[in-house]
PDB file of C-alpha atoms in Angstrom:
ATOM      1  CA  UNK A  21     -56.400  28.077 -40.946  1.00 74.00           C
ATOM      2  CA  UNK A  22     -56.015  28.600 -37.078  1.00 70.00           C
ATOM      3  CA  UNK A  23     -57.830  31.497 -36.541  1.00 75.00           C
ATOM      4  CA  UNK A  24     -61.784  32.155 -36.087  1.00 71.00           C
ATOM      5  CA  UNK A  25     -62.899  33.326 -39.694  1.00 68.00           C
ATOM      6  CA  UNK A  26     -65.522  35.520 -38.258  1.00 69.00           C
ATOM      7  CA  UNK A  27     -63.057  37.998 -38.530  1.00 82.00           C
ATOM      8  CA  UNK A  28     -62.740  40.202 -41.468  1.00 90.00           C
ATOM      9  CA  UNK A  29     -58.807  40.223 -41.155  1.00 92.00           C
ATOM     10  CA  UNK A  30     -58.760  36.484 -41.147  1.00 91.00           C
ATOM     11  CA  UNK A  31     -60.987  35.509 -44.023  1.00 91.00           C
ATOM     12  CA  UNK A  32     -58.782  38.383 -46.183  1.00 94.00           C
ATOM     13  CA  UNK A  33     -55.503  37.021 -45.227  1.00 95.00           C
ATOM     14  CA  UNK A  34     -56.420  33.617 -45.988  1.00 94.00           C
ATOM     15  CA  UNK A  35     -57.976  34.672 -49.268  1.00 94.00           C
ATOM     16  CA  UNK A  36     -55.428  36.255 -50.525  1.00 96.00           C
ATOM     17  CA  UNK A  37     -52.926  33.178 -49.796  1.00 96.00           C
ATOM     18  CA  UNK A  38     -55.053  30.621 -51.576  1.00 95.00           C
ATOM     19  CA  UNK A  39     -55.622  33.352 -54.602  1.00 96.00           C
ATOM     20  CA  UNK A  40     -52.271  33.677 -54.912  1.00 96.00           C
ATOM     21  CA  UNK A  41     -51.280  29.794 -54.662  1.00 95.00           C
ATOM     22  CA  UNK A  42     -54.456  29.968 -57.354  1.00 94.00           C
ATOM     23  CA  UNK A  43     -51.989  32.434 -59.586  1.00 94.00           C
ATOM     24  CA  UNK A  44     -49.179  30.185 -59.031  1.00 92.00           C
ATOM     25  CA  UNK A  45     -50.495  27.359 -60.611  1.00 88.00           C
ATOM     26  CA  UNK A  46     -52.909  28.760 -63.376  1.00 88.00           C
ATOM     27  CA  UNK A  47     -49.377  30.410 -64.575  1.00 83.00           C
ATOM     28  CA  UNK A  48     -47.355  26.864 -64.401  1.00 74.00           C
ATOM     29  CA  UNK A  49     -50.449  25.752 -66.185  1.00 74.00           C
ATOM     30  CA  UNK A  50     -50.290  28.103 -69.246  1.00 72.00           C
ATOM     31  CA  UNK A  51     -46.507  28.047 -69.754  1.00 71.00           C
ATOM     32  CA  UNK A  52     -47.069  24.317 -69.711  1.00 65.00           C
ATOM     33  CA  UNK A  53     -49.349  24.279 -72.258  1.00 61.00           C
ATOM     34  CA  UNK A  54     -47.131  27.120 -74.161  1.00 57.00           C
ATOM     35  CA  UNK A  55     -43.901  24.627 -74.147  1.00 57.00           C
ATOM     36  CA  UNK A  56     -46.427  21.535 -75.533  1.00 52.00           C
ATOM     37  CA  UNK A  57     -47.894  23.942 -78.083  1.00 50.00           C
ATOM     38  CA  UNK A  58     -44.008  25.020 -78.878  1.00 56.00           C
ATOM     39  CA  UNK A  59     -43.018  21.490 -79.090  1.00 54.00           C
ATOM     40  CA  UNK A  60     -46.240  20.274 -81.573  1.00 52.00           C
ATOM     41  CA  UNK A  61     -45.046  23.034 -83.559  1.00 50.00           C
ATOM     42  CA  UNK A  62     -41.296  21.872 -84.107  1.00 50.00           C
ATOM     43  CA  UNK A  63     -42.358  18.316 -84.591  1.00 50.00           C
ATOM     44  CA  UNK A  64     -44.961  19.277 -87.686  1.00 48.00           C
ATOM     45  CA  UNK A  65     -43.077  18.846 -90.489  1.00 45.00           C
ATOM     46  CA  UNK A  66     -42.048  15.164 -89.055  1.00 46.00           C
ATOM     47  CA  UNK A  67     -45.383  14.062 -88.334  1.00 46.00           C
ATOM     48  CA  UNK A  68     -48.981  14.400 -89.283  1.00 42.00           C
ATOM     49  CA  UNK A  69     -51.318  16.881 -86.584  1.00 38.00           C
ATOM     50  CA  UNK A  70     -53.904  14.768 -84.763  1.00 36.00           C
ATOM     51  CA  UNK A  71     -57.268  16.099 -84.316  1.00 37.00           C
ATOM     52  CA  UNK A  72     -57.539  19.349 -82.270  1.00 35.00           C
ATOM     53  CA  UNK A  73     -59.181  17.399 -79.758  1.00 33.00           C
ATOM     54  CA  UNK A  74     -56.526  15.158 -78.661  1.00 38.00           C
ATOM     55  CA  UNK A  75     -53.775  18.003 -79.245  1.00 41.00           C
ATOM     56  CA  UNK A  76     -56.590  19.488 -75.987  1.00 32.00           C
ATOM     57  CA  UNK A  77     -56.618  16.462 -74.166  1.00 37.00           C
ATOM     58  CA  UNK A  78     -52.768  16.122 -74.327  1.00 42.00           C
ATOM     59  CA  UNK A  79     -52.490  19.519 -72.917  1.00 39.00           C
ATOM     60  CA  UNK A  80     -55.026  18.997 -70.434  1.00 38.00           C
ATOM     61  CA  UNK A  81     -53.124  16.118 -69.175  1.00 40.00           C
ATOM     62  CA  UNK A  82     -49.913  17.281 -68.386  1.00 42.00           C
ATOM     63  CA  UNK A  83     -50.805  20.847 -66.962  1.00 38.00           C
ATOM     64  CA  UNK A  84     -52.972  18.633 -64.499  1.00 42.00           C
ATOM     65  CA  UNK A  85     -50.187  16.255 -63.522  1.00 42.00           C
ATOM     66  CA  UNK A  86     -47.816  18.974 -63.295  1.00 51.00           C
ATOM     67  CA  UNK A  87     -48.984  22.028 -61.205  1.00 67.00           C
ATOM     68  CA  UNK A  88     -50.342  21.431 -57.779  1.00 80.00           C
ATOM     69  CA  UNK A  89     -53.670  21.382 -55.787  1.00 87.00           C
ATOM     70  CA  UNK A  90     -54.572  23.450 -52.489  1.00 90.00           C
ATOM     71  CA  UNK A  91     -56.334  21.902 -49.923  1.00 92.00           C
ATOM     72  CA  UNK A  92     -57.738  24.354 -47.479  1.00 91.00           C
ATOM     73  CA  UNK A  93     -58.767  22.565 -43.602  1.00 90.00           C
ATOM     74  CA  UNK A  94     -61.132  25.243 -41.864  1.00 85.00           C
ATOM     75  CA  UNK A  95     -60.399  24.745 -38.431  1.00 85.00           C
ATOM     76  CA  UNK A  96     -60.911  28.517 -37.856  1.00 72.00           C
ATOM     77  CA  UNK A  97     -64.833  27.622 -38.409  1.00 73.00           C
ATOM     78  CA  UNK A  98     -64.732  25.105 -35.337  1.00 75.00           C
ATOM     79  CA  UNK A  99     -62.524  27.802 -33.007  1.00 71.00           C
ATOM     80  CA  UNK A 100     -65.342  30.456 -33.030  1.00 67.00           C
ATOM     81  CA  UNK A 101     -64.017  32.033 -30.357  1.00 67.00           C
ATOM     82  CA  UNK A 102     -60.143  32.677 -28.548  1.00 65.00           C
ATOM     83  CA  UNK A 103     -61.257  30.382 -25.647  1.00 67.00           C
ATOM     84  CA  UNK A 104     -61.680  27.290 -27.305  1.00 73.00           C
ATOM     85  CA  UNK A 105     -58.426  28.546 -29.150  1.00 72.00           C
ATOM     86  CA  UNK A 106     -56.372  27.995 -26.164  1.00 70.00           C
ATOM     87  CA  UNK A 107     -58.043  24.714 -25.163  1.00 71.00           C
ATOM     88  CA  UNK A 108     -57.337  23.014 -28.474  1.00 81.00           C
ATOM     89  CA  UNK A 109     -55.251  19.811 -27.913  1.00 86.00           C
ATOM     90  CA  UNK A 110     -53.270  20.312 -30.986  1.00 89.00           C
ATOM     91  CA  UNK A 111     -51.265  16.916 -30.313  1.00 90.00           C
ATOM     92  CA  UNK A 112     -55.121  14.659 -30.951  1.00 92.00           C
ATOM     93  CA  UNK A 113     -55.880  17.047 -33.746  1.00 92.00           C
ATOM     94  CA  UNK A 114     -52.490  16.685 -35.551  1.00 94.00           C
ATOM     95  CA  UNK A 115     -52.690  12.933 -35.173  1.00 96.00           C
ATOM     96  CA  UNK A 116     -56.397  12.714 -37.117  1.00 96.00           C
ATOM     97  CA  UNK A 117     -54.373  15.099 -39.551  1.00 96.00           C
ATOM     98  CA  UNK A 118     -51.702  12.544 -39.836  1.00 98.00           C
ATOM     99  CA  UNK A 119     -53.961   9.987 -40.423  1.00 98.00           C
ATOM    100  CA  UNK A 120     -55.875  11.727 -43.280  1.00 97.00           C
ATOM    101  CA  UNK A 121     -52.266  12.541 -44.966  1.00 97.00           C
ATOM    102  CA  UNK A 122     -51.489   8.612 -44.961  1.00 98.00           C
ATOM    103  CA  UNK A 123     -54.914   7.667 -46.203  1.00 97.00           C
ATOM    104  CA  UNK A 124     -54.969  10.532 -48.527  1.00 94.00           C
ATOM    105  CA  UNK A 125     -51.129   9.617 -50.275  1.00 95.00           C
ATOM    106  CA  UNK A 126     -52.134   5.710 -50.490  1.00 95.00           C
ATOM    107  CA  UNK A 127     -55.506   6.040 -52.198  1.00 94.00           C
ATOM    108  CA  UNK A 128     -54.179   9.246 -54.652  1.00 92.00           C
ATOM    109  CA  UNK A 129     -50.851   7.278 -55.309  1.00 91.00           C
ATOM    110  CA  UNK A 130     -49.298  10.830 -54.287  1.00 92.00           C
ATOM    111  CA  UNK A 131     -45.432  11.115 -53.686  1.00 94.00           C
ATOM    112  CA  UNK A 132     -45.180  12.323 -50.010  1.00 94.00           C
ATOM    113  CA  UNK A 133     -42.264  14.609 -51.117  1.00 94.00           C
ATOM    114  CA  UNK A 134     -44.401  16.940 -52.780  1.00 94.00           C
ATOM    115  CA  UNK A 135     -46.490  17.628 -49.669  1.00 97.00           C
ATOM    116  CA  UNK A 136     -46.162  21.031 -48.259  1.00 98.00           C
ATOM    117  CA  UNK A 137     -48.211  22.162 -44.896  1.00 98.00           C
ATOM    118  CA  UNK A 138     -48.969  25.321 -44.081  1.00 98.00           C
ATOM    119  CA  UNK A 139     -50.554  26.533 -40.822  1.00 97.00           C
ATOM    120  CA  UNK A 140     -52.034  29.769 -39.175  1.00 95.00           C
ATOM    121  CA  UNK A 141     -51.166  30.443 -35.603  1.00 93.00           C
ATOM    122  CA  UNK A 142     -52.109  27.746 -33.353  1.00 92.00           C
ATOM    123  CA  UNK A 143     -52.931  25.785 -37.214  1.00 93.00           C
ATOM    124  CA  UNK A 144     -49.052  25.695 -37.268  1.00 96.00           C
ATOM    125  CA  UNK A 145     -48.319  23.517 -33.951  1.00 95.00           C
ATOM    126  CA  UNK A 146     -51.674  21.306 -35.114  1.00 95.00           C
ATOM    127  CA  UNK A 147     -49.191  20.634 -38.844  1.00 97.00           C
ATOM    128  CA  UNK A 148     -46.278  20.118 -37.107  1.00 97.00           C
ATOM    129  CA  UNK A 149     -48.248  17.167 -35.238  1.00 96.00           C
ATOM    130  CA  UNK A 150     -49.859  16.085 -38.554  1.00 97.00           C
ATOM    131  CA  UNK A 151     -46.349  15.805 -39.865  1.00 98.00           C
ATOM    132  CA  UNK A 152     -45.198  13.728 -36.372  1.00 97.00           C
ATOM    133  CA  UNK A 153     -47.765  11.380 -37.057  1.00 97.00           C
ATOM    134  CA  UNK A 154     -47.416  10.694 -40.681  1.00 98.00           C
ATOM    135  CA  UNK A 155     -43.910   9.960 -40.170  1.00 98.00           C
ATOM    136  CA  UNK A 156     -44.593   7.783 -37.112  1.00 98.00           C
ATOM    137  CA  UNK A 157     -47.229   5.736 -39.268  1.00 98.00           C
ATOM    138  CA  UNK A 158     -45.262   5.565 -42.245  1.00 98.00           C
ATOM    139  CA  UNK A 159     -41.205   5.983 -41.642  1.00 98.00           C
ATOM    140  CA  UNK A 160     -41.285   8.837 -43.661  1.00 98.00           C
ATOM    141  CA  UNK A 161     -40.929  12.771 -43.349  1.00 98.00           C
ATOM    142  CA  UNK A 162     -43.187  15.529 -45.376  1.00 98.00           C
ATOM    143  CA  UNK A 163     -41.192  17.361 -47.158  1.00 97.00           C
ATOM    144  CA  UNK A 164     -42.061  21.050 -45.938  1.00 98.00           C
ATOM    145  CA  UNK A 165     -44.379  22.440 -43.060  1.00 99.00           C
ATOM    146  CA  UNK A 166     -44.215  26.031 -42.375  1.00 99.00           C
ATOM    147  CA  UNK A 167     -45.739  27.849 -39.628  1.00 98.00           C
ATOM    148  CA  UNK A 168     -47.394  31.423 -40.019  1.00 98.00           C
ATOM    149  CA  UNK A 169     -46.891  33.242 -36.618  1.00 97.00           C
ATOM    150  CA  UNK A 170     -47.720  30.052 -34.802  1.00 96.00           C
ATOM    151  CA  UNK A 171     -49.006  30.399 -31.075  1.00 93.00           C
ATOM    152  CA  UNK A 172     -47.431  30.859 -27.995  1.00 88.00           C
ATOM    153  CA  UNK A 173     -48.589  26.876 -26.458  1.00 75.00           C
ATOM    154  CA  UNK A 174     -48.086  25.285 -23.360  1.00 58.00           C
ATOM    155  CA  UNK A 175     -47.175  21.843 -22.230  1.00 52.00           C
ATOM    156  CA  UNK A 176     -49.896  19.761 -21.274  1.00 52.00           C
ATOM    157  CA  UNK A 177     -47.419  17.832 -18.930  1.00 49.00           C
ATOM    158  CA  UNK A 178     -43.740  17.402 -17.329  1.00 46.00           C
ATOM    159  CA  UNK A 179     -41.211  16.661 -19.909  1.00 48.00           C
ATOM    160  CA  UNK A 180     -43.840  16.542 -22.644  1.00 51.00           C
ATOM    161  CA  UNK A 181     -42.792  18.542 -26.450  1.00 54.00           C
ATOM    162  CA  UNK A 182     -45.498  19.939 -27.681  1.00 69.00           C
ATOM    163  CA  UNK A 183     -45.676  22.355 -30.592  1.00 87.00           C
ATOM    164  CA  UNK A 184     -44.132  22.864 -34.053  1.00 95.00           C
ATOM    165  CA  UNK A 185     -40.263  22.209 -34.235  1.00 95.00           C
ATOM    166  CA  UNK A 186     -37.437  21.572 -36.633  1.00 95.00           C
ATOM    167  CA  UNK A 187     -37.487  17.640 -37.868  1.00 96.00           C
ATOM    168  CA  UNK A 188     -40.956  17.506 -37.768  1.00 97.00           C
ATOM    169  CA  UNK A 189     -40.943  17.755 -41.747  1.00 98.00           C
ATOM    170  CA  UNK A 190     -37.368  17.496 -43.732  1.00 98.00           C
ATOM    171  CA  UNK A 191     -37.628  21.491 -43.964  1.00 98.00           C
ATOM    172  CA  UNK A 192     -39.694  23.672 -40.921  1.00 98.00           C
ATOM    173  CA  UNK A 193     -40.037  27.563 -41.276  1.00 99.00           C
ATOM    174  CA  UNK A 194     -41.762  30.067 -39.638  1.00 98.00           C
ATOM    175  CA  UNK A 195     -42.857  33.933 -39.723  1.00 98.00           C
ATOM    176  CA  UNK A 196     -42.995  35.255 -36.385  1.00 98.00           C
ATOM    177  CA  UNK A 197     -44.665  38.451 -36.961  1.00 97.00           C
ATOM    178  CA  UNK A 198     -46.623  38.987 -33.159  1.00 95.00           C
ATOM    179  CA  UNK A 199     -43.918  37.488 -30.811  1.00 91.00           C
ATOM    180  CA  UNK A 200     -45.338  39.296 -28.230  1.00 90.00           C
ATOM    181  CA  UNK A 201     -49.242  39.294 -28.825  1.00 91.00           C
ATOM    182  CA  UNK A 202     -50.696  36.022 -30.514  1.00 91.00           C
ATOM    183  CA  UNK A 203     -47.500  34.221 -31.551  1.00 93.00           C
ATOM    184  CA  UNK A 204     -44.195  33.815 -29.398  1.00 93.00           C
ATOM    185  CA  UNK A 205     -40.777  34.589 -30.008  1.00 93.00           C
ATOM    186  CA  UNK A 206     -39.771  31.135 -29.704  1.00 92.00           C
ATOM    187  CA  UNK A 207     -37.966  29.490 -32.268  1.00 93.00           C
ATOM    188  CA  UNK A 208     -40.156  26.666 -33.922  1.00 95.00           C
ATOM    189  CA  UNK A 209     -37.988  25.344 -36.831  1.00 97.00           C
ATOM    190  CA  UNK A 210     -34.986  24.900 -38.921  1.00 98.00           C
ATOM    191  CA  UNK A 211     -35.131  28.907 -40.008  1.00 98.00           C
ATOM    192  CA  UNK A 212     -37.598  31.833 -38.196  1.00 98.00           C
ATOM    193  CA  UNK A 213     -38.008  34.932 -39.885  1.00 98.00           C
ATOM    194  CA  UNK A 214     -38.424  37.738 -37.702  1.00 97.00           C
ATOM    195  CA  UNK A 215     -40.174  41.065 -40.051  1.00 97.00           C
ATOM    196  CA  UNK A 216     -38.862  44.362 -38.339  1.00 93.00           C
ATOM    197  CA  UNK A 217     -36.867  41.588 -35.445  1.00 92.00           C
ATOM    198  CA  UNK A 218     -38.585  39.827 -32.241  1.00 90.00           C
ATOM    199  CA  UNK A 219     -38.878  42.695 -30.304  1.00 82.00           C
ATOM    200  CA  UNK A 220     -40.499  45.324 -31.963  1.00 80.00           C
ATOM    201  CA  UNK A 221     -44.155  44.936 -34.141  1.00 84.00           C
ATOM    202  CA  UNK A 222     -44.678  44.754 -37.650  1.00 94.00           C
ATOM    203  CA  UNK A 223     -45.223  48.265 -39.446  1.00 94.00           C
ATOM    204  CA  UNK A 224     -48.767  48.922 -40.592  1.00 95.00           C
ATOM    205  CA  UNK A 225     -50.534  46.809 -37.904  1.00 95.00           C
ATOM    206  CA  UNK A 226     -53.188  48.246 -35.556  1.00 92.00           C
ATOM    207  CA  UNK A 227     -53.969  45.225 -33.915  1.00 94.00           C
ATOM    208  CA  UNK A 228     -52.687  41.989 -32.920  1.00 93.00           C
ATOM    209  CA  UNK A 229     -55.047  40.170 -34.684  1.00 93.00           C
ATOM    210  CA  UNK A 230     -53.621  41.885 -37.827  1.00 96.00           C
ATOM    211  CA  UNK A 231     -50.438  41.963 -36.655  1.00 96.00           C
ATOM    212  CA  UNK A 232     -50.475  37.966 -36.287  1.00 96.00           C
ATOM    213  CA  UNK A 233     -52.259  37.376 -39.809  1.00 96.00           C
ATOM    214  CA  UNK A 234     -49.498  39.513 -41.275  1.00 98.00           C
ATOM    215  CA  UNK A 235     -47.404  36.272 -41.805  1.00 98.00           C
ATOM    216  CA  UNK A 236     -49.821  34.974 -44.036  1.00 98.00           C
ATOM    217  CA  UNK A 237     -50.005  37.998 -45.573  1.00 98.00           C
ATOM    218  CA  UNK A 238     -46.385  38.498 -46.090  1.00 99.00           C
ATOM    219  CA  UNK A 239     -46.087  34.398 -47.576  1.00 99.00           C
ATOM    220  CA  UNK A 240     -49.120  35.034 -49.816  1.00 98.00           C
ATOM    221  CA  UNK A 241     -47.337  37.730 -51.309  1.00 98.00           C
ATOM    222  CA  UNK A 242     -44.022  35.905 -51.747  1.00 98.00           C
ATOM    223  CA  UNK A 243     -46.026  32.915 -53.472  1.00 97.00           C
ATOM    224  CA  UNK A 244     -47.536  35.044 -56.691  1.00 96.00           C
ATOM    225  CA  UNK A 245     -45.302  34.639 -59.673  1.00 95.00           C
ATOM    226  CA  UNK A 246     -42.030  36.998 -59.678  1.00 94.00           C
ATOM    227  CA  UNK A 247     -42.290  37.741 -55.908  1.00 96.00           C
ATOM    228  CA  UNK A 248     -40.852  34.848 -54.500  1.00 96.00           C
ATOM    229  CA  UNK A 249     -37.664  36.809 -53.924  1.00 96.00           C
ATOM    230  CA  UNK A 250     -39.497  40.203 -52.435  1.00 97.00           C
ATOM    231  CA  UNK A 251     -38.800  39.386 -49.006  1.00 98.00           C
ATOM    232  CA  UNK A 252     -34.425  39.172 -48.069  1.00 96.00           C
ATOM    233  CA  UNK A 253     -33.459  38.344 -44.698  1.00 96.00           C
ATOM    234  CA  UNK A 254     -29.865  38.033 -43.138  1.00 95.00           C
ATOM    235  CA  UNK A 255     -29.109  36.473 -40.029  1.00 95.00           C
ATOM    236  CA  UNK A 256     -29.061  38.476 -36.852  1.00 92.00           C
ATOM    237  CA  UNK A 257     -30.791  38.454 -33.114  1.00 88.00           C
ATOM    238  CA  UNK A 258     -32.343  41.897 -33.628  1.00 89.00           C
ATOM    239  CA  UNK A 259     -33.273  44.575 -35.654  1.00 90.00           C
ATOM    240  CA  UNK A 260     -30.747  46.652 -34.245  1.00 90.00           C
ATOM    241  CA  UNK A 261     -27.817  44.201 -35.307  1.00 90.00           C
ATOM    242  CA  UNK A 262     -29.687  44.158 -38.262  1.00 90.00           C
ATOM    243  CA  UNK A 263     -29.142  48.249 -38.951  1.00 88.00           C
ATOM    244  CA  UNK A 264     -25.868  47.767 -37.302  1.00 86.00           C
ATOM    245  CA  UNK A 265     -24.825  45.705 -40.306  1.00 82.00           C
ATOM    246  CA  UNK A 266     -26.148  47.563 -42.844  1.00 77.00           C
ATOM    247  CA  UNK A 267     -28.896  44.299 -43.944  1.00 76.00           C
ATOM    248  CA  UNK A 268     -25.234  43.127 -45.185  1.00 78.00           C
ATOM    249  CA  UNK A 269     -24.965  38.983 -44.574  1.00 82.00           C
ATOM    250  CA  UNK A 270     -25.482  35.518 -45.949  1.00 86.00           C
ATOM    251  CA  UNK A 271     -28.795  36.126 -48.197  1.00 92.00           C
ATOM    252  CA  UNK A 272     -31.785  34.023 -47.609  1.00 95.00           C
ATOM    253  CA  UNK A 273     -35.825  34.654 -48.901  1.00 97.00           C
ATOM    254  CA  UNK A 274     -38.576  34.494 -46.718  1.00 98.00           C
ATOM    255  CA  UNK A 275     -41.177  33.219 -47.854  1.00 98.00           C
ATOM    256  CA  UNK A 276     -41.897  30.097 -50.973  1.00 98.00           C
ATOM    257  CA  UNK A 277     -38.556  30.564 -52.286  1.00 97.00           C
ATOM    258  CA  UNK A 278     -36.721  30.037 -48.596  1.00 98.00           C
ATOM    259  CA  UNK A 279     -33.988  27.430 -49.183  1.00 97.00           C
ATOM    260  CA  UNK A 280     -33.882  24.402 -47.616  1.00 96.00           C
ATOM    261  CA  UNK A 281     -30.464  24.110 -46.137  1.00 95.00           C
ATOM    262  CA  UNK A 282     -30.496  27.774 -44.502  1.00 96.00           C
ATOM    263  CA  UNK A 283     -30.885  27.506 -40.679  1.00 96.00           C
ATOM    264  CA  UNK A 284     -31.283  30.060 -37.479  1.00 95.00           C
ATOM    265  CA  UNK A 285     -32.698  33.434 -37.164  1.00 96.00           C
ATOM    266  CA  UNK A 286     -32.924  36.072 -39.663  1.00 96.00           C
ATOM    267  CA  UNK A 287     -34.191  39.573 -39.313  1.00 96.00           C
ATOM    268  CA  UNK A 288     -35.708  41.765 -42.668  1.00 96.00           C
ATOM    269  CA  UNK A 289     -37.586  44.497 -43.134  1.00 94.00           C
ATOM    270  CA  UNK A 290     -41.108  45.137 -44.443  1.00 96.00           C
ATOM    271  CA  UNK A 291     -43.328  47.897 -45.808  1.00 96.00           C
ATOM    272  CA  UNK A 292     -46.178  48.291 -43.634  1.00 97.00           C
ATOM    273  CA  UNK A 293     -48.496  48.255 -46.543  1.00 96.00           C
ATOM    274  CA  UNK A 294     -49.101  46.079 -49.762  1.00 96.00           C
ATOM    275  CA  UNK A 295     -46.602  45.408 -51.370  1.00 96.00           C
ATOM    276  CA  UNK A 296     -44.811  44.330 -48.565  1.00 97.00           C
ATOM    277  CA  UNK A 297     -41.839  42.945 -49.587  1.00 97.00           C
ATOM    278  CA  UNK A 298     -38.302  45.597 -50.103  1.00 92.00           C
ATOM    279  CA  UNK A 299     -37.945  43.685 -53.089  1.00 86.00           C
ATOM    280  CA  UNK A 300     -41.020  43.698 -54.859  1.00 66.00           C
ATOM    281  CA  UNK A 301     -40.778  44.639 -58.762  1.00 58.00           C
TER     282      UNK A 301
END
């Protein structure tokens, strides 16, 4: 999280994304232990059952091996207000995130391909360090780190990069959905989806904290199971090229499901209430 949770926008966008990452996984889960029931139930007439105990177990196993876990850092609680926002050093906090990610793959034994980071605002530019760092300790890259709406951010010094970019993971996107109020219309990684195009504001926001925790919004929704293809995007510089073309171009999906070898800027529209997505069943 990167913003301060005492607000009641905040704490809903953020539930929502970790319910829905909750969804995700409880469904991988079940048809998991649907396929092992399936497969028990082929093999019967080969083998003797065991006990329904270890037929549990088994199942237990695998769905646990096979799903995913969500690990939720609060810095939101520690930036209690928009002033000590803007004097975060997100380069020191990335690094202690870095370090955490090394320690936390060597003890767990976990593959650093499967690690996905995923940060609010100003929470995106502190992943995109985290990710700078683990590859600098390690020689290798995190496989994903996407940025919701991350912050306009300034350089601390001459010459100095600061911020989240494209190769600091082996994939980088971002939602801009406040370019001009709490995030920037800069583009931070391999592919930036721009809802309703840089210029103009997301529909159905009366705020710019809302507008800005839209993003979260808008990937929480993509991550629940058969949504993961709500959101279409094409590539284009502005809404109005966007119109101008009809939405006609080379497909990509905002969102989970955004492919890893799509790059630039793509413009989509949104519904300015839940569901969001153009495509949601």
């Amino acid at each position: 999280t990167g913003l301060p949770k005492t607000s009641e926008t905040v704490k809903k966008a953020t539930r929502k994304l970790v319910q829905a990452y909750m969804q995700r996984y409880n469904l991988q889960q079940q048809q998991q232990q649907g396929q092992k029931y399936n497969q028990g139930s082929s093999e019967e007439n080969n083998r003797q059952r065991t006990s329904s105990e270890e037929d549990y177990s088994e199942q237990a196993k695998n769905a646990n091996t096979q799903t995913g876990d969500i690990i939720v850092i609060d810095l939101g609680s520690e930036l209690n207000t928009f002033k000590r926002i803007a004097l975060l050093d997100t380069e020191t906090t990335g690094e202690k995130l870095g370090k955490w990610i090394v320690q936390l793959t060597q003890e767990l034994q976990l593959p650093h391909e499967t690690i996905h980071l995923i940060g609010q605002n100003i929470g995106a530019h502190v992943a995109g360090a985290g990710a700078n760092e683990f590859t600098r300790l390690t020689g290798h890259k995190l496989r994903r780190v996407t940025g919701l709406d991350p912050s306009n951010i300034v350089a601390k010094g001459r010459n100095s990069l600061v911020g989240l970019a494209r190769g600091d993971a082996e994939f980088v996107d971002a939602i801009h959905t406040s370019s001009y109020g709490m995030g920037t219309p800069i583009r931070s990684g391999d592919v930036d989806f721009y809802p309703n195009g840089p210029a103009a504001g997301v529909p159905g926001a009366d705020n710019v904290v809302e507008a800005t925790m839209r993003a979260t919004r808008y990937f929480a929704e993509s991550v629940r199971p058969g949504n993961e293809r709500s959101f279409p995007a094409v590539p284009a510089n502005s809404l109005k090229q966007y119109k101008q073309n009809d939405g006609f171009g080379k497909r990509a999906y905002m969102g989970i499901d955004a492919a890893y070898d799509i790059e630039g800027d793509y413009i989509l529209q949104v519904n300015p209430k839940s569901p969001f997505g153009r495509n949601t069943p």
